[in-house]
Coordinates of C-alpha atoms and ligand atoms in Angstrom, one line a residue:
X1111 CA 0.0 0.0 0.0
X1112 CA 1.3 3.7 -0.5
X1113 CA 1.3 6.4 2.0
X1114 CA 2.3 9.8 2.1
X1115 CA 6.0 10.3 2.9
X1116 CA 6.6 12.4 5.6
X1117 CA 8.6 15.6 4.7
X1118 CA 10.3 16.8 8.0
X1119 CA 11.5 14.7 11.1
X1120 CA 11.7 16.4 14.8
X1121 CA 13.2 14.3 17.3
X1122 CA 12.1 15.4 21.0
X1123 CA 15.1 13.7 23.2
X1124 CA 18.1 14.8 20.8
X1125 CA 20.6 15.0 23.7
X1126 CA 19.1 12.0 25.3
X1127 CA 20.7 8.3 25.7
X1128 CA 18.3 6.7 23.2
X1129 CA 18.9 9.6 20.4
X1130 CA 23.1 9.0 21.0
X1131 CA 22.5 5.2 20.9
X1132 CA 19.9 4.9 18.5
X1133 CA 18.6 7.3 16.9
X1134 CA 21.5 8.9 15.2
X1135 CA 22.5 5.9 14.3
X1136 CA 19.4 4.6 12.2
X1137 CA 19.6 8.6 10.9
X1138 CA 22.9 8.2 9.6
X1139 CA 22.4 4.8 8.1
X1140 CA 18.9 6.1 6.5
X1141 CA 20.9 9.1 5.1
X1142 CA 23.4 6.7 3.4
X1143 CA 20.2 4.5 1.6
X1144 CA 19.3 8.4 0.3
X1145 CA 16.3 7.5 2.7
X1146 CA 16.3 11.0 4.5
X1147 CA 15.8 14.0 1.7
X1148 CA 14.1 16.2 5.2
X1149 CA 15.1 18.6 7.4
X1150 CA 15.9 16.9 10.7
X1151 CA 14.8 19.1 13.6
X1152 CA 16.2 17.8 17.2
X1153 CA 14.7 19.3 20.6
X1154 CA 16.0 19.3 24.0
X1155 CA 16.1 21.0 27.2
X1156 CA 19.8 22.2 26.8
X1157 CA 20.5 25.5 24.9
X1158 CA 22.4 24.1 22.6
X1159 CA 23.5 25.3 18.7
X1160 CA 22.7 23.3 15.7
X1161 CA 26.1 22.4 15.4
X1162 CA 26.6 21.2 18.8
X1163 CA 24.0 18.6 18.1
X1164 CA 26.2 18.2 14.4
X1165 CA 29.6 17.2 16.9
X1166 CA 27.4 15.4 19.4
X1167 CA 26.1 13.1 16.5
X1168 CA 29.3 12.5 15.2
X1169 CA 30.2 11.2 18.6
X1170 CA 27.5 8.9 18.6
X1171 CA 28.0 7.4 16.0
X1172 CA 32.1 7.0 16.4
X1173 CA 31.2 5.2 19.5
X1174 CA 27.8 3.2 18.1
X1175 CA 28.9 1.8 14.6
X1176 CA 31.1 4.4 13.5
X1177 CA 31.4 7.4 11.1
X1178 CA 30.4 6.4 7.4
X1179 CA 32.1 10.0 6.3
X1180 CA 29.9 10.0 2.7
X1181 CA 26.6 9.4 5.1
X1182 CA 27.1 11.6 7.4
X1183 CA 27.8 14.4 5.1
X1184 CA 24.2 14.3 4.1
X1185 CA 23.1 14.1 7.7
X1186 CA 24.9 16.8 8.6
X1187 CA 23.5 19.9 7.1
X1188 CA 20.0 18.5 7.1
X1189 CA 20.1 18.4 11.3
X1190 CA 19.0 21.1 12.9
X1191 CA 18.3 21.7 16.8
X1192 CA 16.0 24.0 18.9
X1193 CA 16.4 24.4 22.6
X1194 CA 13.6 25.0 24.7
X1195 CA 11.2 24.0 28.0
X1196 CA 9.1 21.4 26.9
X1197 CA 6.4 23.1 29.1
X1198 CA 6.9 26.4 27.2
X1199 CA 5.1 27.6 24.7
X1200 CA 7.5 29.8 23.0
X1201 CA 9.9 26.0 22.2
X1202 CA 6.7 24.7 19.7
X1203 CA 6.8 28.2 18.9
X1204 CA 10.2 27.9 17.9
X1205 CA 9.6 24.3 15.8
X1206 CA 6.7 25.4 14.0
X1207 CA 8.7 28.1 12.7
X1208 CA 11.8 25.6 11.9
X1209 CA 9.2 23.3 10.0
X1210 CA 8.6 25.8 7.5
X1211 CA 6.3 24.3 4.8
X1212 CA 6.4 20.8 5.6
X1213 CA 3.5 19.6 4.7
X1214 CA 3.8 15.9 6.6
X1215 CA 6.4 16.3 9.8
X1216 CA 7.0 13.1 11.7
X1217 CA 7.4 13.7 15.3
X1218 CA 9.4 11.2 17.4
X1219 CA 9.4 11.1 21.1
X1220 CA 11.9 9.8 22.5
X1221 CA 11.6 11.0 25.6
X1222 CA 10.5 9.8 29.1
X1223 CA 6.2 8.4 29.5
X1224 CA 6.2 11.3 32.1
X1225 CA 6.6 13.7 29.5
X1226 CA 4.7 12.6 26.5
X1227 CA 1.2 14.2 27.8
X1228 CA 3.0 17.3 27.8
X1229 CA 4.6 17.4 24.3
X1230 CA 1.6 16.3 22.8
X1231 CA -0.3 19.3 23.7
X1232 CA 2.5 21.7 22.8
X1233 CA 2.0 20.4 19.5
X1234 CA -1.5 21.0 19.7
X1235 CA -1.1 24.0 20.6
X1236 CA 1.0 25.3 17.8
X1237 CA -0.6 23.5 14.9
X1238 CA 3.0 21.4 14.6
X1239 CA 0.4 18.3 15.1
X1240 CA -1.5 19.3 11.5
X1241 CA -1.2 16.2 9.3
X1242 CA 1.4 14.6 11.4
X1243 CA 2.3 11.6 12.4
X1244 CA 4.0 11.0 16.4
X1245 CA 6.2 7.9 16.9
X1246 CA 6.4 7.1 20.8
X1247 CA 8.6 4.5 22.6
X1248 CA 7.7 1.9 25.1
X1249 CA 6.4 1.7 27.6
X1250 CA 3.1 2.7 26.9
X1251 CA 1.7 3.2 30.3
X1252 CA 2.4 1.4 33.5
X1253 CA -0.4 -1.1 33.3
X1254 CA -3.9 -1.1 31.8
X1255 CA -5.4 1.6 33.3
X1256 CA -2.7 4.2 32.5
X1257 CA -2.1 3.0 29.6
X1258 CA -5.3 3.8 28.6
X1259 CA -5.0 7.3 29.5
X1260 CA -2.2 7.7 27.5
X1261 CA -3.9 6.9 24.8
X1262 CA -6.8 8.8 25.1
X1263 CA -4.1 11.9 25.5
X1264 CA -2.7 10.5 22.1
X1265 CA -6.0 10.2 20.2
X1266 CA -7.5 13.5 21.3
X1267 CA -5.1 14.8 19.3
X1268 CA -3.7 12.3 16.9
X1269 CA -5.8 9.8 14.2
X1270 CA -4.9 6.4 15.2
X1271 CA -3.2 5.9 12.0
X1272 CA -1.1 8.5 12.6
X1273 CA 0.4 6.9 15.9
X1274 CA 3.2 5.0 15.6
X1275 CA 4.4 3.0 18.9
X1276 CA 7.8 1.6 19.2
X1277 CA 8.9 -2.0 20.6
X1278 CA 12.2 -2.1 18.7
X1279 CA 11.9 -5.8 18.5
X1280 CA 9.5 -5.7 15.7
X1281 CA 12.0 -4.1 13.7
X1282 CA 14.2 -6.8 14.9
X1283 CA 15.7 -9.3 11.4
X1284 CA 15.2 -12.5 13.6
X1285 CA 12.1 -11.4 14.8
X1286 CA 10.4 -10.6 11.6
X1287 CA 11.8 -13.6 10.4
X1288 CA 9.5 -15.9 13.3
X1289 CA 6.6 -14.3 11.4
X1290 CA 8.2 -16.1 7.9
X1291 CA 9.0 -18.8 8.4
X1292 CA 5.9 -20.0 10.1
X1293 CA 3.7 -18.6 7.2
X1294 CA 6.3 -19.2 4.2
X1295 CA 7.1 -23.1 5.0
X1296 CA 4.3 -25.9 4.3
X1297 CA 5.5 -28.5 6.9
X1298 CA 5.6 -26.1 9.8
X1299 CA 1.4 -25.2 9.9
X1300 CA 0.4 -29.2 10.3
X1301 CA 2.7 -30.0 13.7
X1302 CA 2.1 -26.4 15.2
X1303 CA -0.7 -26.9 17.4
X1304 CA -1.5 -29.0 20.8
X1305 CA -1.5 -32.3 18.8
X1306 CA 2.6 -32.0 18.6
X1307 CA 4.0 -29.1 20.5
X1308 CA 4.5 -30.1 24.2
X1309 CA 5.6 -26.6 25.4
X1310 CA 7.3 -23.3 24.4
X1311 CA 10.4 -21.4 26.3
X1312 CA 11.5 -17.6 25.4
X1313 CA 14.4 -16.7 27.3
X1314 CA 15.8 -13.2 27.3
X1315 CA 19.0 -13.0 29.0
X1316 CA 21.4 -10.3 29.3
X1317 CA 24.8 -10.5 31.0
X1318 CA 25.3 -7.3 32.7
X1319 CA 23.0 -5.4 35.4
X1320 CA 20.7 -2.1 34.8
X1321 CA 24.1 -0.1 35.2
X1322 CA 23.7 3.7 34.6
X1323 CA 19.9 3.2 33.6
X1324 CA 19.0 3.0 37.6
X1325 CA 16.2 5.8 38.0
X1326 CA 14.3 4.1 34.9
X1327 CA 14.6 0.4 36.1
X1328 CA 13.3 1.0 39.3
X1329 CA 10.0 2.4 37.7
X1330 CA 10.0 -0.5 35.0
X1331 CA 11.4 -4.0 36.3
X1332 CA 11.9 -7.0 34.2
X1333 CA 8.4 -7.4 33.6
X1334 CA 7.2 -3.8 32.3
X1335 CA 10.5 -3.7 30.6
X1336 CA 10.4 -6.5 28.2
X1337 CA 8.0 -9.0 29.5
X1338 CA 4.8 -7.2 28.8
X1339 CA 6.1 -5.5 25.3
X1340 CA 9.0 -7.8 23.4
X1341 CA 8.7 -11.0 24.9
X1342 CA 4.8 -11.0 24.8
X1343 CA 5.3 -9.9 21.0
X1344 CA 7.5 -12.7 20.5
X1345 CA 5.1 -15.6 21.9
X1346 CA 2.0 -13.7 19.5
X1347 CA 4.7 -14.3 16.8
X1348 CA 5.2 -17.6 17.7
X1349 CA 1.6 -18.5 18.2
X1350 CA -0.7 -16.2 16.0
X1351 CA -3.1 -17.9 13.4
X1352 CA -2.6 -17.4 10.0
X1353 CA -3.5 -13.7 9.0
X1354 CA -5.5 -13.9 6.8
X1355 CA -4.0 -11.6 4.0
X1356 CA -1.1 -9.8 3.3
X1357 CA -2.6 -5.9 4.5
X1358 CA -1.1 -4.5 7.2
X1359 CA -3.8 -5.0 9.5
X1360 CA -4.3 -8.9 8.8
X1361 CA -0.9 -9.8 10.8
X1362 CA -1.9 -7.2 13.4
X1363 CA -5.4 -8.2 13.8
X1364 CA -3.6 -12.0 14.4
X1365 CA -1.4 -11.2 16.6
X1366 CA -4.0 -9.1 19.2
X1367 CA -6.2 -11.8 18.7
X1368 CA -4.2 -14.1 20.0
X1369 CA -2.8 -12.0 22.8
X1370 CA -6.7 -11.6 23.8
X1371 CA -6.8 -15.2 23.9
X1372 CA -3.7 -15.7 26.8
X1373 CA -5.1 -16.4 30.1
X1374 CA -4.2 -13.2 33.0
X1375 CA -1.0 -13.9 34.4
X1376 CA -1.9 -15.9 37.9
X1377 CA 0.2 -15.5 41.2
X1378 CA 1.4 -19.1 41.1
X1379 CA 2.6 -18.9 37.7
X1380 CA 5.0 -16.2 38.0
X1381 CA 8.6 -16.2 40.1
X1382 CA 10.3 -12.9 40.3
X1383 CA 13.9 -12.2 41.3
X1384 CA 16.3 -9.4 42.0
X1385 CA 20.2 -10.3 41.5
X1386 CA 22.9 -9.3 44.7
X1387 CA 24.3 -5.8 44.0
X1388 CA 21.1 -4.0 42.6
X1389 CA 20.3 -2.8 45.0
X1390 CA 23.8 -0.8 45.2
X1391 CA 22.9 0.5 41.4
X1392 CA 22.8 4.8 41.4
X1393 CA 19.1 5.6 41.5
X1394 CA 18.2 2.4 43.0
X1395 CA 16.2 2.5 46.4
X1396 CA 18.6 0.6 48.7
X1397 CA 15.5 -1.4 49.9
X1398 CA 14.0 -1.8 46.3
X1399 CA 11.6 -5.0 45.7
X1400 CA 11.6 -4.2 41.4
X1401 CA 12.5 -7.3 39.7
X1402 CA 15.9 -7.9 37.8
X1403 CA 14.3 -11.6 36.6
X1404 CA 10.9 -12.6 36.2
X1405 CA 9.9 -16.2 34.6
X1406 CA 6.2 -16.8 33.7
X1407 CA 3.9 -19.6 32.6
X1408 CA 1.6 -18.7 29.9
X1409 CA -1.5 -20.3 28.4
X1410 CA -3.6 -19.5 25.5
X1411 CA -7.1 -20.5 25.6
X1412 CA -7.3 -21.3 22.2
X1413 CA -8.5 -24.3 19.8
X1414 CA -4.5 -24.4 18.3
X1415 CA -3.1 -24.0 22.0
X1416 CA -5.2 -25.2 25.2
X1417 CA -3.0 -27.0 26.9
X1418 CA 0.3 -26.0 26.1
X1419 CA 2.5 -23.5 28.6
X1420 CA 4.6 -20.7 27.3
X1421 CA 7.5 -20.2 29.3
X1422 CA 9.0 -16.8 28.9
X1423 CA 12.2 -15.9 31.2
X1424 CA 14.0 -12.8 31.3
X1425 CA 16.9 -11.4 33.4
X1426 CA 19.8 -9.1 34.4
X1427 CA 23.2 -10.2 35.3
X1428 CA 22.7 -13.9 33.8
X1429 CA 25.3 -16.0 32.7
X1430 CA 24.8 -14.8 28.5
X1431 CA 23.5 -12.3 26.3
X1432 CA 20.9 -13.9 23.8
X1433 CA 17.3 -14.1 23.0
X1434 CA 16.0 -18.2 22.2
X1435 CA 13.1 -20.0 21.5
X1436 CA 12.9 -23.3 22.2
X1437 CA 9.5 -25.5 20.6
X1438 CA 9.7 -28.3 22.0
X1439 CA 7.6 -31.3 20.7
X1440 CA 6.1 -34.1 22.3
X1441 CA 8.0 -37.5 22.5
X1442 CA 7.0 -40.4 18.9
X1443 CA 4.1 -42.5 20.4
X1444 CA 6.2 -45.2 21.6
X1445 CA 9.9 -45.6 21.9
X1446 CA 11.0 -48.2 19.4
X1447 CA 14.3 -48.6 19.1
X1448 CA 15.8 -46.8 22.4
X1449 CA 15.3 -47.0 26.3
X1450 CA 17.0 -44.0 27.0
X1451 CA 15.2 -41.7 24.4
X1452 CA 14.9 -38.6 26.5
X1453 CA 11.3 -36.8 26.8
X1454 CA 11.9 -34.0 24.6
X1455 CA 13.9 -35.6 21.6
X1456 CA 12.7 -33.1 19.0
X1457 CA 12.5 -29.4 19.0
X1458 CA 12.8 -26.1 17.0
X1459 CA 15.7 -23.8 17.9
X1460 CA 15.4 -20.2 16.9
X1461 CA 18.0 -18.2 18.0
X1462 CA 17.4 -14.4 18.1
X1463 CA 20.4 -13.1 19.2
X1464 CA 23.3 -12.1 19.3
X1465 CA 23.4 -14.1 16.3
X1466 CA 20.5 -16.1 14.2
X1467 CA 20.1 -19.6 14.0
X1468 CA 17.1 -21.7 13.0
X1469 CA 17.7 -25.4 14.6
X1470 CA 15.9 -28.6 14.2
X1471 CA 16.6 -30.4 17.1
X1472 CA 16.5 -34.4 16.0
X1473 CA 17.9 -38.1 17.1
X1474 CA 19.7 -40.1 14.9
X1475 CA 21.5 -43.4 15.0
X1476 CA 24.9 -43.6 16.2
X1477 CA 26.8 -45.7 14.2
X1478 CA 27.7 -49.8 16.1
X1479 CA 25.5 -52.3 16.9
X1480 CA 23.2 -51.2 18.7
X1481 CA 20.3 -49.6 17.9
X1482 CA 21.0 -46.4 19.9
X1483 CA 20.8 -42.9 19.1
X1484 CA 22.5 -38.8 20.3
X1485 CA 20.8 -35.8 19.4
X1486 CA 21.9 -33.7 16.6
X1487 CA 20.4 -30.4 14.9
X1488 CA 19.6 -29.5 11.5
X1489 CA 20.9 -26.0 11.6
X1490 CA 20.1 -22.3 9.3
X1491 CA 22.5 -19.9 10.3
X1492 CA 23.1 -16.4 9.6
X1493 CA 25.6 -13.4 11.3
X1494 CA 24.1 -10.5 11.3
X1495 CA 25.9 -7.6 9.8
X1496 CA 26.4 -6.5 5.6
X1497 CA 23.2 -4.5 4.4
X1498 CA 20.9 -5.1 7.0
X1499 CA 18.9 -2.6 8.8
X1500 CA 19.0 -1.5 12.1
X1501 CA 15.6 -1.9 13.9
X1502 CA 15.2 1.9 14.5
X1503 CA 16.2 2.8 10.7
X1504 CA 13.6 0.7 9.9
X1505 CA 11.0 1.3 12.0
X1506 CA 11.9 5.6 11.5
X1507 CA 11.8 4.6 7.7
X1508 CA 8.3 2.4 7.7
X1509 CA 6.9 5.8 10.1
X1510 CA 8.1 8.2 7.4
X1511 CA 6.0 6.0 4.8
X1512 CA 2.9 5.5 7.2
X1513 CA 3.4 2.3 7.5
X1514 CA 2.0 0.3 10.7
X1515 CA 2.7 -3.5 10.2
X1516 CA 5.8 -3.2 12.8
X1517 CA 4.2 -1.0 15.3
X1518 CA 2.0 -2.4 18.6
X1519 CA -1.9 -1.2 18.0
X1520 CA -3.5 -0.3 21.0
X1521 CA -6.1 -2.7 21.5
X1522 CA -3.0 -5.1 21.5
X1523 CA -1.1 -2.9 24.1
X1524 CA -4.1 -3.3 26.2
X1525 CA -4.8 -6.8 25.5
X1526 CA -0.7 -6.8 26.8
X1527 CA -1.3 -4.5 30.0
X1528 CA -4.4 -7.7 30.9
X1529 CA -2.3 -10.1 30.6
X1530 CA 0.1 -8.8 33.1
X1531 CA -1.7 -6.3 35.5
X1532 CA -2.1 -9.4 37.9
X1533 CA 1.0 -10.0 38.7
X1534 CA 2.6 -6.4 38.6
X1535 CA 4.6 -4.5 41.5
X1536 CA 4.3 -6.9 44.7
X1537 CA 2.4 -9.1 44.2
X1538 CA 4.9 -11.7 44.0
X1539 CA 7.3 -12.9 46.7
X1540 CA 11.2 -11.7 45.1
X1541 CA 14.0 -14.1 45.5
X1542 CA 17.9 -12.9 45.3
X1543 CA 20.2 -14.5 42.8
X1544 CA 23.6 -14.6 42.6
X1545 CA 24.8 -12.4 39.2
X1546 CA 25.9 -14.7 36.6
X1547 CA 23.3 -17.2 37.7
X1548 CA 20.4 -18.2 35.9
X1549 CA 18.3 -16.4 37.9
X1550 CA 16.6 -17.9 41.6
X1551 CA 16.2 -21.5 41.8
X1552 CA 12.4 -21.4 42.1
X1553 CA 12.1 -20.1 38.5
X1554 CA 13.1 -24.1 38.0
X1555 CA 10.3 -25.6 39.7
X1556 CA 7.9 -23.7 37.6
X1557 CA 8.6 -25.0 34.6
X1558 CA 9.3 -29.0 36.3
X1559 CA 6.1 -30.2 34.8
X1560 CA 7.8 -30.1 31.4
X1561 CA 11.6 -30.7 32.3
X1562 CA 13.9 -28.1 32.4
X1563 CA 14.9 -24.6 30.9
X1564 CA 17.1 -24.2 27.9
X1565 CA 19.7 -22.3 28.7
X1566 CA 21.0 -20.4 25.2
X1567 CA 24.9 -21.0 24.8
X1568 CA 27.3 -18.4 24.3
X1569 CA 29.0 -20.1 21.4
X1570 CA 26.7 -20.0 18.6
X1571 CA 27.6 -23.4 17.2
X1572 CA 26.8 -24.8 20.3
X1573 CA 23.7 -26.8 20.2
X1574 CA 20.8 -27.4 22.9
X1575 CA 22.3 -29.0 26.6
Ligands
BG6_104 C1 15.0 -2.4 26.0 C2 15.0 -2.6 27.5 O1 13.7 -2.2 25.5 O2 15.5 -3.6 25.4 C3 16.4 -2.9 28.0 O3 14.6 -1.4 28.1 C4 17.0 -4.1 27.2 O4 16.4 -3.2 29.4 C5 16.9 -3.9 25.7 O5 18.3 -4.3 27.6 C6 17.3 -5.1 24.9 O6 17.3 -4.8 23.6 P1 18.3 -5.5 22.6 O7 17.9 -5.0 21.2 O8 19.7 -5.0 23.0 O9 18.1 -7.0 22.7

C-alpha cells in the first residue's frame, strides 16, 4: 500500500541516551540508503546550537557503529536543533517556525512516558500536530489503566493511524523472520498446534546489570521492561493464526487476537527475582523490591493452544547475552528402538540473538550395533551484519512511509497490559540470585512439569544442553 512520505523529522530527546544510541545511528544509516531527503529538527532542554548537536552526533555514531564519512555528510547539514522548556510555549513556537512548509512532519518522542502528555499538547497548541504523524517508545503506560489514559491523550489529538508506537523488537531481522518462516514453510502449519508441541520457552538473557539506567529500572522491572512488550510480541509471533491476508492489518489483527486469547498472568505462575548488588545501582532504592528476573507460565485459551505453557524468562546479570526459543515437541508415540530416548527428543531452535540460528533439534543413530541414538540439529544460520537494517532505521523509515505492520496497536497494548496487571509490583514474593546465575532457583520448579529450561549457549555453534 502507498502512503504519504513524511517531509520533516523532529526528534524530541536529541541530547538524550536513546537519540546518541539509536537514533542517530538509524539517521545516519537512512541518510546513506538516500532514505532522508528532510530537514531533521532535534529538541532538547539544553540551549544548545545546531552544530553542537552536528559534533554530538558524530560522537555517537564513532562510539555506536562508526562514522560512514559519505553518510554523514548528508546528515549533517539536514540536522537542525532547537532548545527549549518542553512546558513552554514559546519552544513549539520555535519548531513550528523551523518546519517551515512541511507539509507531513513526523514527530518522534523519545523521551520519558512522564513527558509525553505534555509534548503532545504543545504540538496542539501550535498546529505542529497538522497532518502529522508521532512515533512514541515503550512503555506505553504502567499497566492497563494508565495506559489507557495515554492513549486517550494521544488520540485526542492524533488519528490512530497516525500513531506510531515503538517496541524495537519488531523491527528486529530474527524477529520478523518468526513471522516467515511459520507462514512461508508448508510443513511447519500441520505440527504447530496441541497435537505436537508439548511446550514453548522464550528466554531473554542479558549478562550485565541495569548499570547507569537506575532511575528508569526501578519504575519498570523486568516485567514492564520487556516481559509485557517484546517478549509478549514474541510468543504472538510464535503462536498467532494465520492472517489472513497480506494488508497491514491482517498480521496485526492476528497477533491481538491471540494476545486476547492468553489467560491473565496468575500469582502461582509467576517467580520474580532481583540479582545481589542491585540494589547498590545509582538511582536504586537501597531497599527496592523491582525485579531484575521474572519467569512466567503462559496459556492460551485457544483451539490451536489449550493445553500447552509458554515459558518466557528474562533477566539481568545472567550467565549470556541472547534471545531463544525453544519449541519443543512431544516425544513419537512409543519408543522403538531406544530405552533411554529422552522426553523432549525433538524441537525447534530459533535463536534471536546475538546471532540467528534456526535449529531442528533431532535423534539419529549412532553408528555400532546397537540400535542407539544422540541428538543432533539441522541448523540455518546467519551473522548479522552486511546490508541489514537496524531496527530503528527501519521502523523511523516504515513511520516516514505511514506504514503500521511493525508498530503495537493499541487494543493489542491493552490486550498486553491484561495479561500482566495481575502480577505487577508486589504481588509476588522476590527471591535474590547470585549475578551470573540463571536467575533464583524457584524459576526451575515452575517450569518441572515439562523438564527443564534451555539455557542459550554463548557459542553460537553450540547446540541445545
Ligand atoms: C530495551 C530494554 O527495551 O531492550 C532494555 O529497556 C533491554 O532493558 C533492551 O536491555 C534489549 O534490547 P536489545 O535490542 O539489546 O536486545
Amino acid at each position: 500500500m502507498a502512503y504519504d512520505v513524511s517531509d520533516a523529522l523532529v526528534f524530541f530527546g536529541a541530547t538524550g541516551d536513546l537519540a546518541y544510541k539509536q537514533v542517530f545511528p538509524a539517521l545516519q544509516a537512512l541518510a546513506k540508503r538516500g532514505h532522508l531527503n528532510m530537514p531533521v529538527i532535534g529538541v532538547a532542554g539544553r540551549s544548545w546550537t545546531s552544530e553542537q548537536l552536528r559534533d554530538h552526533a558524530r560522537q555517537s555514531l564513532q562510539e555506536h557503529g562508526g562514522v560512514d564519512e559519505a553518510a554523514f555528510a548528508q546528515l549533517a547539514p539536514r540536522l537542525t536543533y532547537i532548545g527549549g522548556d518542553y512546558h513552554a510555549a514559546e519552544t513549539y513556537q520555535k519548531l513550528r517556525q523551523a518546519l517551515g512548509d512541511a507539509k507531513r512532519p513526523l514527530h518522534y518522542l523519545a523521551i520519558p512516558p512522564s513527558l509525553f502528555a505534555t509534548v503532545v499538547e504543545g504540538l496542539q497548541q501550535s498546529g505542529c500536530d497538522q497532518n502529522a504523524r508521532v512515533v512514541l517508545e515503550k512503555p506505553f503506560g504502567r499497566d492497563l489503566e494508565s495506559a489507557q489514559e495515554l492513549n486517550k491523550i494521544l488520540t485526542s489529538v492524533f488519528p490512530e493511524d497516525a500513531i506510531f508506537r515503538i517496541d524495537h523488537y519488531l523491527g528486529k531481522e530474527p524477529v520478523q523472520n518468526l513471522l516467515y518462516f511459520r507462514f512461508a514453510n508448508s510443513f511447519l502449519e500441520p505440527i504447530w498446534n496441541r497435537e505436537y508441541i508439548d511446550s514453548i520457552q522464550i528466554t531473554m538473557a542479558e549478562n550485565f546489570g541495569v548499570e547507569d539506567r537506575g532511575k528508569f529500572y526501578e519504575e519498570a522491572g523486568a516485567i514492564r521492561d520487556v516481559v509485557e512488550n517484546h517478549l509478549l510480541q514474541v510468543a504472538a509471533l510464535l503462536t498467532m493464526e494465520p492472517p489472513a491476508r497480506g494488508a497491514p492489518d491482517a498480521i496485526r489483527d492476528a497477533k491481538t487476537q491471540v494476545v486476547k486469547a492468553m489467560q491473565p498472568l496468575s500469582i502461582a505462575n509467576v517467580v520474580r527475582g532481583q540479582y545481589q548488588g542491585y540494589r547498590q545501582t545509582p538511582g536504586v532504592a537501597p531497599d527496592s523490591t523491582v525485579e531484575t528476573f521474572a519467569a512466567v507460565k503462559l496459556r492460551i485459551d485457544s483451539r490451536r493452544w489449550e493445553g500447552v505453557p509458554i515459558y518466557i524468562r528474562a533477566g539481568k546479570c545472567l550467565p549470556v547475552t541472547s534471545t531463544e526459543v525453544l519449541v519443543e515437541l512431544k516425544r513419537p508415540p512409543r519408543v522403538v528402538f531406544d530405552a533411554t530416548e529422552p522426553e523432549h527428543a525433538n524441537y525447534y531452535r530459533f535463536r534471536l540473538s546475538p546471532d540467528v540460528t534456526i535449529a531442528l533439534g533431532a535423534r539419529v543413530k549412532q553408528p555400532g550395533e546397537a540400535m542407539q541414538g544422540e541428538p543432533t540439529e539441522l541448523i540455518a544460520r546467519h551473522i548479522p551484519g552486511g546490508d541489514e537494517m537496524l531496527p530503528y532505521e527501519r521502523l523511523l523509515s516504515d513511520a516516514m512511509h505511514g506504514d503500521q505492520t511493525l508498530f503495537a496497536r493499541e487494543d493489542m497494548v491493552e490486550a498486553a497490559w491484561s495479561v500482566v496487571d495481575p502480577i505487577l509490583g508486589n504481588a509476588t514474593p522476590l527471591h535474590e540470585y547470585a549475578p551470573g546465575t540463571w536467575g533464583p532457583p524457584q524459576a526451575n520448579a515452575l517450569i518441572a512439569g515439562n523438564g527443564v529450561w534451555h539455557n542459550p549457549q554463548v557459542d553460537p555453534l553450540a547446540s541445545k544442553q
